[in-house]
Short mmCIF file of C-alpha atoms in Angstrom, two decimals:
data_model
loop_
_atom_site.label_atom_id
_atom_site.label_comp_id
_atom_site.label_asym_id
_atom_site.label_seq_id
_atom_site.Cartn_x
_atom_site.Cartn_y
_atom_site.Cartn_z
CA UNK A 1 120.51 83.67 87.99
CA UNK A 2 121.91 87.14 88.59
CA UNK A 3 120.89 90.72 88.34
CA UNK A 4 123.27 93.64 87.86
CA UNK A 5 122.14 96.94 89.28
CA UNK A 6 123.01 99.88 87.12
CA UNK A 7 121.58 102.13 89.78
CA UNK A 8 122.16 101.72 93.45
CA UNK A 9 121.47 103.22 96.84
CA UNK A 10 124.13 103.62 99.50
CA UNK A 11 121.53 104.85 101.92
CA UNK A 12 118.67 102.38 101.95
CA UNK A 13 120.43 99.33 100.60
CA UNK A 14 118.00 98.50 97.84
CA UNK A 15 116.60 99.98 94.64
CA UNK A 16 113.36 99.07 92.99
CA UNK A 17 113.37 101.53 90.14
CA UNK A 18 115.25 99.45 87.59
CA UNK A 19 117.49 96.44 87.35
CA UNK A 20 119.42 95.31 84.30
CA UNK A 21 119.57 91.56 84.40
CA UNK A 22 121.77 88.90 82.94
CA UNK A 23 121.42 85.13 83.21
CA UNK A 24 123.88 82.25 83.34
CA UNK A 25 124.49 80.20 80.20
CA UNK A 26 122.65 77.25 81.72
CA UNK A 27 119.81 77.45 84.24
CA UNK A 28 120.73 76.40 87.77
CA UNK A 29 117.23 75.74 89.03
CA UNK A 30 113.65 75.91 87.90
CA UNK A 31 111.13 78.51 88.99
CA UNK A 32 109.45 77.62 92.27
CA UNK A 33 106.47 79.01 94.13
CA UNK A 34 106.09 77.91 97.75
CA UNK A 35 102.90 78.45 99.72
CA UNK A 36 103.13 78.30 103.53
CA UNK A 37 100.45 78.72 106.17
CA UNK A 38 102.33 77.29 109.16
CA UNK A 39 105.86 76.96 110.56
CA UNK A 40 106.90 80.60 110.67
CA UNK A 41 109.65 79.95 113.22
CA UNK A 42 108.44 82.38 115.89
CA UNK A 43 109.37 85.41 113.82
CA UNK A 44 106.97 87.70 115.72
CA UNK A 45 107.85 89.43 118.99
CA UNK A 46 105.29 91.40 121.00
CA UNK A 47 106.26 94.31 123.22
CA UNK A 48 105.15 97.65 124.67
CA UNK A 49 107.94 100.19 124.22
CA UNK A 50 107.54 103.93 123.74
CA UNK A 51 109.31 105.30 120.66
CA UNK A 52 110.03 108.76 119.37
CA UNK A 53 110.62 112.20 120.79
CA UNK A 54 108.00 114.93 120.59
CA UNK A 55 109.14 118.19 119.04
CA UNK A 56 107.15 121.29 118.11
CA UNK A 57 103.94 119.38 118.60
CA UNK A 58 100.47 120.78 119.10
CA UNK A 59 99.52 117.36 120.50
CA UNK A 60 102.59 116.65 122.61
CA UNK A 61 100.69 114.19 124.81
CA UNK A 62 99.96 111.86 121.88
CA UNK A 63 102.56 109.12 122.12
CA UNK A 64 103.54 106.09 120.05
CA UNK A 65 104.47 102.65 121.33
CA UNK A 66 105.96 99.75 119.41
CA UNK A 67 103.75 96.72 120.02
CA UNK A 68 105.13 94.14 117.55
CA UNK A 69 108.15 93.25 115.44
CA UNK A 70 108.24 90.63 112.68
CA UNK A 71 111.62 89.65 111.26
CA UNK A 72 112.07 89.31 107.50
CA UNK A 73 111.94 85.87 105.87
CA UNK A 74 114.91 84.10 104.30
CA UNK A 75 114.72 83.63 100.53
CA UNK A 76 117.37 81.73 98.57
CA UNK A 77 119.52 81.85 101.67
CA UNK A 78 119.34 85.65 101.93
CA UNK A 79 117.47 87.88 104.38
CA UNK A 80 114.77 89.65 102.37
CA UNK A 81 113.88 93.34 102.65
CA UNK A 82 110.31 94.47 103.37
CA UNK A 83 109.48 96.79 100.48
CA UNK A 84 105.77 97.61 100.54
CA UNK A 85 102.41 96.80 102.07
CA UNK A 86 98.67 97.09 101.72
CA UNK A 87 96.10 97.05 104.52
CA UNK A 88 92.77 95.52 103.54
CA UNK A 89 90.23 95.15 106.34
CA UNK A 90 91.63 92.89 109.05
CA UNK A 91 94.64 91.84 106.97
CA UNK A 92 98.00 93.42 106.18
CA UNK A 93 99.85 92.24 103.06
CA UNK A 94 103.62 92.82 103.03
CA UNK A 95 105.96 92.45 100.03
CA UNK A 96 109.65 91.53 100.08
CA UNK A 97 112.59 91.28 97.73
CA UNK A 98 116.21 90.19 97.95
CA UNK A 99 118.79 92.91 97.38
CA UNK A 100 121.93 92.32 95.35
CA UNK A 101 122.62 89.73 92.68
CA UNK A 102 120.19 87.05 93.87
CA UNK A 103 116.56 87.14 92.76
CA UNK A 104 113.80 86.27 95.16
CA UNK A 105 110.73 87.72 96.77
CA UNK A 106 107.74 86.98 98.96
CA UNK A 107 104.28 88.12 99.91
CA UNK A 108 103.09 87.62 103.48
CA UNK A 109 99.67 88.05 105.07
CA UNK A 110 99.12 89.13 108.67
CA UNK A 111 95.86 88.89 110.55
CA UNK A 112 95.52 92.31 112.22
CA UNK A 113 92.01 91.90 113.60
CA UNK A 114 93.83 92.70 116.85
CA UNK A 115 96.50 95.04 115.46
CA UNK A 116 98.62 94.99 118.61
CA UNK A 117 99.19 91.25 118.09
CA UNK A 118 99.56 90.69 114.33
CA UNK A 119 99.63 87.01 113.37
CA UNK A 120 101.45 85.76 110.29
CA UNK A 121 98.94 83.47 108.59
CA UNK A 122 100.03 83.02 104.96
CA UNK A 123 103.21 83.28 102.89
CA UNK A 124 104.02 82.95 99.19
CA UNK A 125 107.72 82.68 98.28
CA UNK A 126 108.84 83.25 94.67
CA UNK A 127 112.46 82.23 94.23
CA UNK A 128 113.05 84.02 90.91
CA UNK A 129 110.96 87.19 91.40
CA UNK A 130 111.55 90.37 93.38
CA UNK A 131 108.27 91.74 94.76
CA UNK A 132 108.18 95.50 95.31
CA UNK A 133 104.61 96.51 96.00
CA UNK A 134 101.03 95.22 96.01
CA UNK A 135 97.38 96.22 96.14
CA UNK A 136 94.12 94.33 96.73
CA UNK A 137 90.89 94.33 94.72
CA UNK A 138 87.86 92.02 94.75
CA UNK A 139 89.53 88.99 96.27
CA UNK A 140 92.77 89.24 94.31
CA UNK A 141 96.20 90.61 95.07
CA UNK A 142 98.16 92.44 92.38
CA UNK A 143 101.92 92.82 92.84
CA UNK A 144 104.74 94.25 90.74
CA UNK A 145 108.43 93.49 90.67
CA UNK A 146 111.17 91.97 88.54
CA UNK A 147 111.47 88.36 87.37
CA UNK A 148 114.43 86.59 85.80
CA UNK A 149 113.45 86.48 82.11
CA UNK A 150 115.75 83.52 81.60
CA UNK A 151 113.15 81.50 83.46
CA UNK A 152 109.97 83.41 82.60
CA UNK A 153 110.77 83.55 78.84
CA UNK A 154 108.67 86.72 78.64
CA UNK A 155 109.19 88.84 75.53
CA UNK A 156 105.97 90.89 75.33
CA UNK A 157 105.65 94.65 75.86
CA UNK A 158 109.39 95.31 75.46
CA UNK A 159 110.03 93.68 78.82
CA UNK A 160 113.46 93.25 80.33
CA UNK A 161 112.02 91.41 83.31
CA UNK A 162 109.43 93.75 84.85
CA UNK A 163 106.23 91.92 85.74
CA UNK A 164 102.79 92.27 87.24
CA UNK A 165 101.53 89.28 89.22
CA UNK A 166 97.92 88.46 90.05
CA UNK A 167 97.38 86.14 93.05
CA UNK A 168 93.94 84.74 93.75
CA UNK A 169 92.96 84.99 97.42
CA UNK A 170 90.84 82.48 99.35
CA UNK A 171 89.33 83.79 102.58
CA UNK A 172 91.90 86.63 102.40
CA UNK A 173 94.83 84.17 102.27
CA UNK A 174 97.24 83.55 99.39
CA UNK A 175 96.92 80.71 96.90
CA UNK A 176 99.06 79.30 94.09
CA UNK A 177 96.59 80.49 91.46
CA UNK A 178 98.77 83.02 89.65
CA UNK A 179 98.63 85.02 86.42
CA UNK A 180 101.50 87.08 85.01
CA UNK A 181 101.77 90.15 82.77
CA UNK A 182 105.08 91.27 81.28
CA UNK A 183 105.74 95.01 81.74
CA UNK A 184 108.19 97.29 79.90
CA UNK A 185 111.76 97.62 81.23
CA UNK A 186 113.44 95.89 84.14
CA UNK A 187 111.38 96.21 87.31
CA UNK A 188 107.80 96.95 88.32
CA UNK A 189 107.75 99.75 90.90
CA UNK A 190 104.11 100.47 91.79
CA UNK A 191 100.58 99.29 91.13
CA UNK A 192 97.20 100.97 91.61
CA UNK A 193 93.63 100.10 90.64
CA UNK A 194 90.74 102.33 89.58
CA UNK A 195 87.45 101.20 88.09
CA UNK A 196 88.26 98.06 86.08
CA UNK A 197 91.84 99.00 85.27
CA UNK A 198 95.26 98.27 86.75
CA UNK A 199 97.90 100.99 86.44
CA UNK A 200 101.45 99.65 86.73
CA UNK A 201 104.68 101.64 86.71
CA UNK A 202 107.92 100.04 85.53
CA UNK A 203 111.36 101.41 84.80
CA UNK A 204 113.72 102.76 84.25
CA UNK A 205 115.11 102.62 80.65
CA UNK A 206 112.23 101.95 78.27
CA UNK A 207 109.69 101.87 81.08
CA UNK A 208 106.58 103.90 81.76
CA UNK A 209 102.95 103.41 82.77
CA UNK A 210 100.88 100.44 81.61
CA UNK A 211 97.07 100.25 81.72
CA UNK A 212 95.72 96.71 82.08
CA UNK A 213 92.19 95.31 82.04
CA UNK A 214 91.67 93.85 85.51
CA UNK A 215 89.53 90.92 84.37
CA UNK A 216 91.33 89.73 81.23
CA UNK A 217 94.79 91.12 82.12
CA UNK A 218 95.03 92.36 78.56
CA UNK A 219 97.27 95.40 78.12
CA UNK A 220 95.03 98.31 77.08
CA UNK A 221 97.54 101.15 76.78
CA UNK A 222 101.20 102.00 77.41
CA UNK A 223 102.87 105.39 77.74
CA UNK A 224 106.63 104.93 77.58
CA UNK A 225 108.97 107.30 79.38
CA UNK A 226 112.31 106.69 81.04
CA UNK A 227 112.80 106.82 84.80
CA UNK A 228 109.19 105.97 85.67
CA UNK A 229 108.95 105.89 89.45
CA UNK A 230 105.41 105.69 90.83
CA UNK A 231 101.66 106.03 90.23
CA UNK A 232 98.55 106.58 92.32
CA UNK A 233 94.86 107.01 91.45
CA UNK A 234 92.00 109.14 92.75
CA UNK A 235 89.64 106.18 93.18
CA UNK A 236 86.68 104.54 91.48
CA UNK A 237 84.98 107.60 90.00
CA UNK A 238 83.88 108.25 86.39
CA UNK A 239 86.14 111.31 86.22
CA UNK A 240 89.06 109.81 88.14
CA UNK A 241 92.72 110.38 87.42
CA UNK A 242 95.89 108.33 87.41
CA UNK A 243 98.99 110.40 88.26
CA UNK A 244 102.47 109.13 87.40
CA UNK A 245 105.88 110.36 88.54
CA UNK A 246 108.92 110.59 86.26
CA UNK A 247 112.26 111.02 87.98
CA UNK A 248 115.87 112.05 87.53
CA UNK A 249 117.09 115.17 85.74
CA UNK A 250 113.74 116.44 84.40
CA UNK A 251 111.13 115.23 86.88
CA UNK A 252 107.50 115.50 85.88
CA UNK A 253 104.01 114.56 86.95
CA UNK A 254 101.75 113.06 84.29
CA UNK A 255 97.99 113.10 84.73
CA UNK A 256 95.75 110.67 82.82
CA UNK A 257 92.02 110.14 82.72
CA UNK A 258 91.25 106.68 84.11
CA UNK A 259 88.59 105.96 81.47
CA UNK A 260 90.34 107.52 78.43
CA UNK A 261 93.40 106.56 76.45
CA UNK A 262 96.76 107.92 77.52
CA UNK A 263 97.53 109.94 74.41
CA UNK A 264 94.37 112.07 74.39
CA UNK A 265 94.07 112.61 78.15
CA UNK A 266 97.71 113.11 79.17
CA UNK A 267 98.72 116.34 80.91
CA UNK A 268 102.30 117.12 81.90
CA UNK A 269 103.61 119.19 84.84
CA UNK A 270 107.23 120.01 85.69
CA UNK A 271 108.18 119.29 89.29
CA UNK A 272 109.60 122.08 91.41
CA UNK A 273 112.44 119.80 92.48
CA UNK A 274 115.36 119.91 90.07
CA UNK A 275 115.94 116.20 90.47
CA UNK A 276 114.28 113.00 91.66
CA UNK A 277 117.26 110.89 92.59
CA UNK A 278 117.95 107.20 92.17
CA UNK A 279 118.28 106.89 95.93
CA UNK A 280 114.96 106.04 97.56
CA UNK A 281 111.64 104.85 96.27
CA UNK A 282 110.21 108.24 95.25
CA UNK A 283 106.55 107.42 95.88
CA UNK A 284 103.19 109.18 95.70
CA UNK A 285 100.09 109.17 97.88
CA UNK A 286 96.70 110.72 97.11
CA UNK A 287 94.37 111.60 99.99
CA UNK A 288 91.29 113.56 98.99
CA UNK A 289 92.54 116.59 97.07
CA UNK A 290 96.07 116.28 98.49
CA UNK A 291 98.78 114.69 96.34
CA UNK A 292 102.02 113.87 98.18
CA UNK A 293 105.11 113.34 96.01
CA UNK A 294 108.35 111.99 97.46
CA UNK A 295 111.54 112.81 95.58
CA UNK A 296 113.80 110.36 97.37
CA UNK A 297 116.70 112.03 99.16
CA UNK A 298 115.54 115.59 98.44
CA UNK A 299 112.07 116.57 99.68
CA UNK A 300 108.44 115.63 99.96
CA UNK A 301 106.02 117.92 98.13
CA UNK A 302 102.29 118.34 98.67
CA UNK A 303 100.13 119.40 95.71
CA UNK A 304 96.46 120.15 95.25
CA UNK A 305 95.02 117.72 92.74
CA UNK A 306 93.26 120.58 90.95
CA UNK A 307 96.58 122.35 90.31
CA UNK A 308 99.66 120.17 89.88
CA UNK A 309 101.70 123.06 88.50
CA UNK A 310 103.10 124.10 91.89
CA UNK A 311 103.31 122.56 95.36
CA UNK A 312 101.46 124.03 98.31
CA UNK A 313 103.90 122.59 100.89
CA UNK A 314 107.38 121.17 101.09
CA UNK A 315 108.72 118.77 103.73
CA UNK A 316 112.51 118.75 103.93
CA UNK A 317 114.24 115.41 104.47
CA UNK A 318 115.49 114.98 108.04
CA UNK A 319 118.99 113.58 108.53
CA UNK A 320 120.65 111.57 105.78
CA UNK A 321 117.71 109.28 105.02
CA UNK A 322 115.60 109.14 101.89
CA UNK A 323 111.89 109.92 101.78
CA UNK A 324 110.82 106.48 100.60
CA UNK A 325 107.15 106.36 101.52
CA UNK A 326 104.31 108.60 102.65
CA UNK A 327 100.85 108.02 104.09
CA UNK A 328 98.29 110.17 105.90
CA UNK A 329 95.37 110.03 108.28
CA UNK A 330 93.18 112.88 109.51
CA UNK A 331 95.82 114.32 111.85
CA UNK A 332 99.27 113.26 110.67
CA UNK A 333 101.51 112.82 107.65
CA UNK A 334 103.76 109.77 108.04
CA UNK A 335 107.03 109.65 106.11
CA UNK A 336 109.21 106.55 105.81
CA UNK A 337 112.62 108.24 105.82
CA UNK A 338 115.09 105.41 105.16
CA UNK A 339 117.72 104.80 107.83
CA UNK A 340 116.44 107.86 109.71
CA UNK A 341 113.25 105.94 110.43
CA UNK A 342 109.72 107.34 110.39
CA UNK A 343 108.97 111.06 110.68
CA UNK A 344 105.48 112.23 111.69
CA UNK A 345 104.23 115.72 110.85
CA UNK A 346 101.09 117.46 112.08
CA UNK A 347 98.98 117.56 108.97
CA UNK A 348 97.29 120.88 109.68
CA UNK A 349 100.41 123.04 109.90
CA UNK A 350 103.32 120.91 108.65
CA UNK A 351 105.16 121.01 112.01
CA UNK A 352 107.17 118.06 113.23
CA UNK A 353 105.33 115.92 115.78
CA UNK A 354 107.81 113.11 116.42
CA UNK A 355 110.39 110.85 114.79
CA UNK A 356 111.86 107.45 115.56
CA UNK A 357 114.19 104.92 113.94
CA UNK A 358 114.86 101.19 114.08
CA UNK A 359 117.61 98.96 112.74
CA UNK A 360 117.12 98.81 108.98
CA UNK A 361 115.57 101.21 106.50
CA UNK A 362 112.00 102.52 106.70
CA UNK A 363 110.80 101.88 103.15
CA UNK A 364 107.03 102.11 103.39
CA UNK A 365 104.46 103.20 105.97
CA UNK A 366 100.68 103.00 106.39
CA UNK A 367 98.39 104.14 109.18
CA UNK A 368 94.80 103.27 110.06
CA UNK A 369 94.63 106.09 112.61
CA UNK A 370 95.21 103.91 115.66
CA UNK A 371 98.19 101.86 114.43
CA UNK A 372 101.19 102.44 112.17
CA UNK A 373 102.63 99.65 110.03
CA UNK A 374 106.19 100.03 108.72
CA UNK A 375 108.01 98.00 106.06
CA UNK A 376 111.48 98.35 107.50
CA UNK A 377 113.82 96.74 104.95
CA UNK A 378 115.79 93.82 106.36
CA UNK A 379 114.39 94.79 109.76
CA UNK A 380 111.02 93.38 108.68
CA UNK A 381 107.60 94.64 109.75
CA UNK A 382 107.15 97.05 112.68
CA UNK A 383 103.76 97.81 114.28
CA UNK A 384 103.22 100.89 116.44
CA UNK A 385 100.22 102.01 118.43
CA UNK A 386 99.08 105.57 118.99
CA UNK A 387 98.06 106.45 122.55
CA UNK A 388 96.00 109.58 123.18
CA UNK A 389 96.12 111.47 126.50
CA UNK A 390 93.60 111.02 129.28
CA UNK A 391 91.25 113.89 130.10
CA UNK A 392 92.92 116.55 132.23
CA UNK A 393 90.73 115.70 135.22
CA UNK A 394 90.66 111.92 135.59
CA UNK A 395 90.01 111.75 139.33
CA UNK A 396 87.48 109.22 140.60
CA UNK A 397 85.02 111.98 141.46
CA UNK A 398 85.10 113.30 137.88
CA UNK A 399 84.41 109.96 136.17
CA UNK A 400 80.94 109.07 134.89
CA UNK A 401 79.13 106.09 136.39
CA UNK A 402 79.27 102.94 134.28
CA UNK A 403 75.74 101.81 133.39
CA UNK A 404 73.88 99.55 133.59
CA UNK A 405 74.98 98.13 136.91
CA UNK A 406 74.75 94.61 135.45
CA UNK A 407 76.18 94.16 131.95
CA UNK A 408 74.79 90.93 130.53
CA UNK A 409 77.09 90.58 127.52
CA UNK A 410 80.79 90.90 126.81
CA UNK A 411 82.51 94.16 127.69
CA UNK A 412 85.08 95.14 125.05
CA UNK A 413 87.56 98.02 125.07
CA UNK A 414 88.44 98.55 121.43
CA UNK A 415 91.66 99.61 119.76
CA UNK A 416 92.53 103.23 120.58
CA UNK A 417 89.63 103.55 123.03
CA UNK A 418 90.29 105.20 126.40
CA UNK A 419 87.43 104.56 128.82
CA UNK A 420 87.19 106.01 132.32
CA UNK A 421 84.35 105.12 134.73
CA UNK A 422 83.31 104.69 138.34
CA UNK A 423 80.59 102.60 139.96
CA UNK A 424 79.62 99.17 141.27
CA UNK A 425 79.23 96.79 138.34
CA UNK A 426 78.89 93.16 137.35
CA UNK A 427 79.91 91.96 133.88
CA UNK A 428 78.30 88.60 133.17
CA UNK A 429 80.36 87.95 130.04
CA UNK A 430 84.04 88.33 129.21
CA UNK A 431 86.07 91.50 129.67
CA UNK A 432 88.48 92.00 126.74
CA UNK A 433 90.72 95.03 126.29
CA UNK A 434 92.82 96.28 123.39
CA UNK A 435 92.71 99.85 124.67
CA UNK A 436 92.80 101.62 128.03
CA UNK A 437 90.27 101.17 130.85
CA UNK A 438 90.31 103.19 134.09
CA UNK A 439 87.81 102.29 136.81
CA UNK A 440 87.04 103.42 140.37
CA UNK A 441 84.83 101.25 142.54
CA UNK A 442 83.92 97.55 142.64
CA UNK A 443 83.94 95.46 139.45
CA UNK A 444 82.89 91.79 139.29
CA UNK A 445 83.69 89.95 136.02
CA UNK A 446 81.92 86.58 136.11
CA UNK A 447 83.85 85.26 133.11
CA UNK A 448 87.49 85.88 132.20
CA UNK A 449 89.54 89.04 131.76
CA UNK A 450 91.77 89.13 128.67
CA UNK A 451 94.22 91.98 128.27
CA UNK A 452 95.89 92.13 124.87
CA UNK A 453 99.19 93.67 123.84
CA UNK A 454 99.33 97.42 124.45
CA UNK A 455 96.28 97.56 126.70
CA UNK A 456 96.12 99.12 130.17
CA UNK A 457 93.53 98.31 132.83
CA UNK A 458 93.70 100.34 136.04
CA UNK A 459 91.45 99.57 139.01
CA UNK A 460 91.13 101.93 141.97
CA UNK A 461 89.04 99.76 144.30
CA UNK A 462 88.48 96.03 143.92
CA UNK A 463 88.07 93.68 140.98
CA UNK A 464 86.96 90.04 140.96
CA UNK A 465 87.23 87.69 137.96
CA UNK A 466 87.03 84.01 137.15
CA UNK A 467 90.26 83.96 135.08
CA UNK A 468 92.74 86.75 134.37
CA UNK A 469 95.05 86.72 131.32
CA UNK A 470 97.64 89.51 131.24
CA UNK A 471 99.20 89.07 127.80
CA UNK A 472 102.63 90.33 126.63
CA UNK A 473 102.83 94.11 126.39
CA UNK A 474 99.75 94.71 128.56
CA UNK A 475 99.50 96.19 132.08
CA UNK A 476 97.04 95.39 134.84
CA UNK A 477 97.32 98.12 137.49
CA UNK A 478 95.74 97.63 140.92
CA UNK A 479 95.16 100.12 143.74
CA UNK A 480 93.07 97.92 146.02
CA UNK A 481 92.03 94.26 145.78
CA UNK A 482 92.45 91.69 143.02
CA UNK A 483 90.43 88.49 143.54
CA UNK A 484 90.89 85.61 141.06
CA UNK A 485 88.62 82.60 141.36
CA UNK A 486 90.32 80.64 138.60
CA UNK A 487 93.60 81.04 136.69
CA UNK A 488 95.99 83.99 136.94
CA UNK A 489 98.08 83.88 133.75
CA UNK A 490 100.90 86.43 133.71
CA UNK A 491 102.75 87.18 130.49
CA UNK A 492 102.72 90.97 130.82
CA UNK A 493 102.92 93.44 133.71
CA UNK A 494 101.02 93.33 137.02
CA UNK A 495 101.51 96.62 138.84
CA UNK A 496 100.39 97.69 142.32
CA UNK A 497 100.00 101.38 143.21
CA UNK A 498 100.65 102.75 146.66
CA UNK A 499 100.32 100.56 149.75
CA UNK A 500 97.62 98.25 151.00
CA UNK A 501 96.90 96.38 147.76
CA UNK A 502 96.21 92.65 147.92
CA UNK A 503 95.76 89.56 145.78
CA UNK A 504 93.46 86.68 146.72
CA UNK A 505 93.74 83.43 144.75
CA UNK A 506 91.60 80.31 145.11
CA UNK A 507 94.42 77.85 144.38
CA UNK A 508 98.21 77.97 144.25
CA UNK A 509 98.41 75.75 141.16
CA UNK A 510 96.31 78.24 139.19
CA UNK A 511 99.20 80.72 138.94
CA UNK A 512 100.95 80.57 135.57
CA UNK A 513 103.87 82.82 134.65
CA UNK A 514 105.68 83.12 131.32
CA UNK A 515 109.21 84.58 130.95
CA UNK A 516 108.88 88.27 130.22
CA UNK A 517 106.23 88.92 132.87
CA UNK A 518 106.81 91.44 135.65
CA UNK A 519 105.24 92.27 139.03
CA UNK A 520 105.85 95.80 140.32
CA UNK A 521 104.89 97.48 143.58
CA UNK A 522 103.86 96.53 147.10
CA UNK A 523 101.12 94.00 147.80
CA UNK A 524 100.07 91.07 149.98
CA UNK A 525 98.88 87.71 148.68
CA UNK A 526 97.48 84.51 150.17
CA UNK A 527 99.82 82.55 147.82
CA UNK A 528 103.29 83.61 146.59
CA UNK A 529 103.19 85.09 143.08
#
């Protein structure tokens, strides 16, 4: 099975907007769907490496660290490209397709309950279907892409291979319970859900926007227009809108009422940009009243949803990359900028905060405020953590006393938290950190200490624990005494500040070290570390 691209991208190495497809005279293999929940070949690497350079930033002390990298899967013998993603609670769903003449795609699920250590827990491989994007609703995943019609035999809705795929989820993981809908044209580009309707974009020749009943998967309405690129919705509201992007020589935004038919509710707006190019994904993102429209290799425009006739801001593309994806949180606008990586702007004034790049093309980006998730083409999935600055005065004398003196339950430092205390304390449960914890005084942890990827624990004084687990990408920093009654398990960094620090261990055979650990600074110990 083959696919011939009549549009292409020299910059990002893949195109999802439209694929003309031809098939061999005789089929070479049947359609296969493979479900995996184990044996992922150690594709995930954990780390703690600062990325980016701060420029023109009002928050120059806010930094970003890469905490995880997941390589792309192999499909039909080819390395797939990460194309899109959706974060739903404690799970991140990533889509993939194979560039070039070979069809193939995948959907993977990552447990991000601890975002700094994402765990690949489920995978669905489709050997005759490119998967470009997905969304989640009520225990089901909806994805769009392109499927070889020689195998699918689809003929409905003027399809040339574009499809929507429904995957039933069980406990947030993928299953083989699938339903398909044929879409107009060659390739499905985006999918959004509002109320009880699915809005799917497919293109380019003979494509457009398709409205589908979410329960029955019956096609309710189609508005055909060439060069359909993307769609987003304002949410589950009675007066909600679906907004679609048309590209190329006469780019437009089309606004539809979610609960009305396309013909009677459609409004059309000319884009300021003279062109929305083939290169890049040309996506949209709606956040409140802000509508962000990417035009590929040209610019990113921000509109007010109450007036789509003219943009209120323009973000120029940096370098030679294409503005493939955009997402926002309260403070920043994140742009996936192709081979130039990810560019972060301060949302309040449009100034550049930082930028960073990896091997591969940044195709899609999402943020939950504390972490950034990047679909990075053949480079796979990248996870970054935001680290906020400490208070200006973080001396021991300025820190509040940790109360109560005896903490009877677990003590947890959450993602993005930065806690700074002094005192004399006993924690009767476990101490677990995914953030930053700074302490002056004497701390006795009667259970174990677990430091997860990206966390920092700094003790100015003495700390006693039953077991201590310093996991990859984490740092335990001591200025004083470390007493371990049980196991000292080093996979990350143990750092000693100044002189006079010491380590006391109950048994030599309780020291466990994994390649990648490090011990920095001057210290004494009753057993060699």
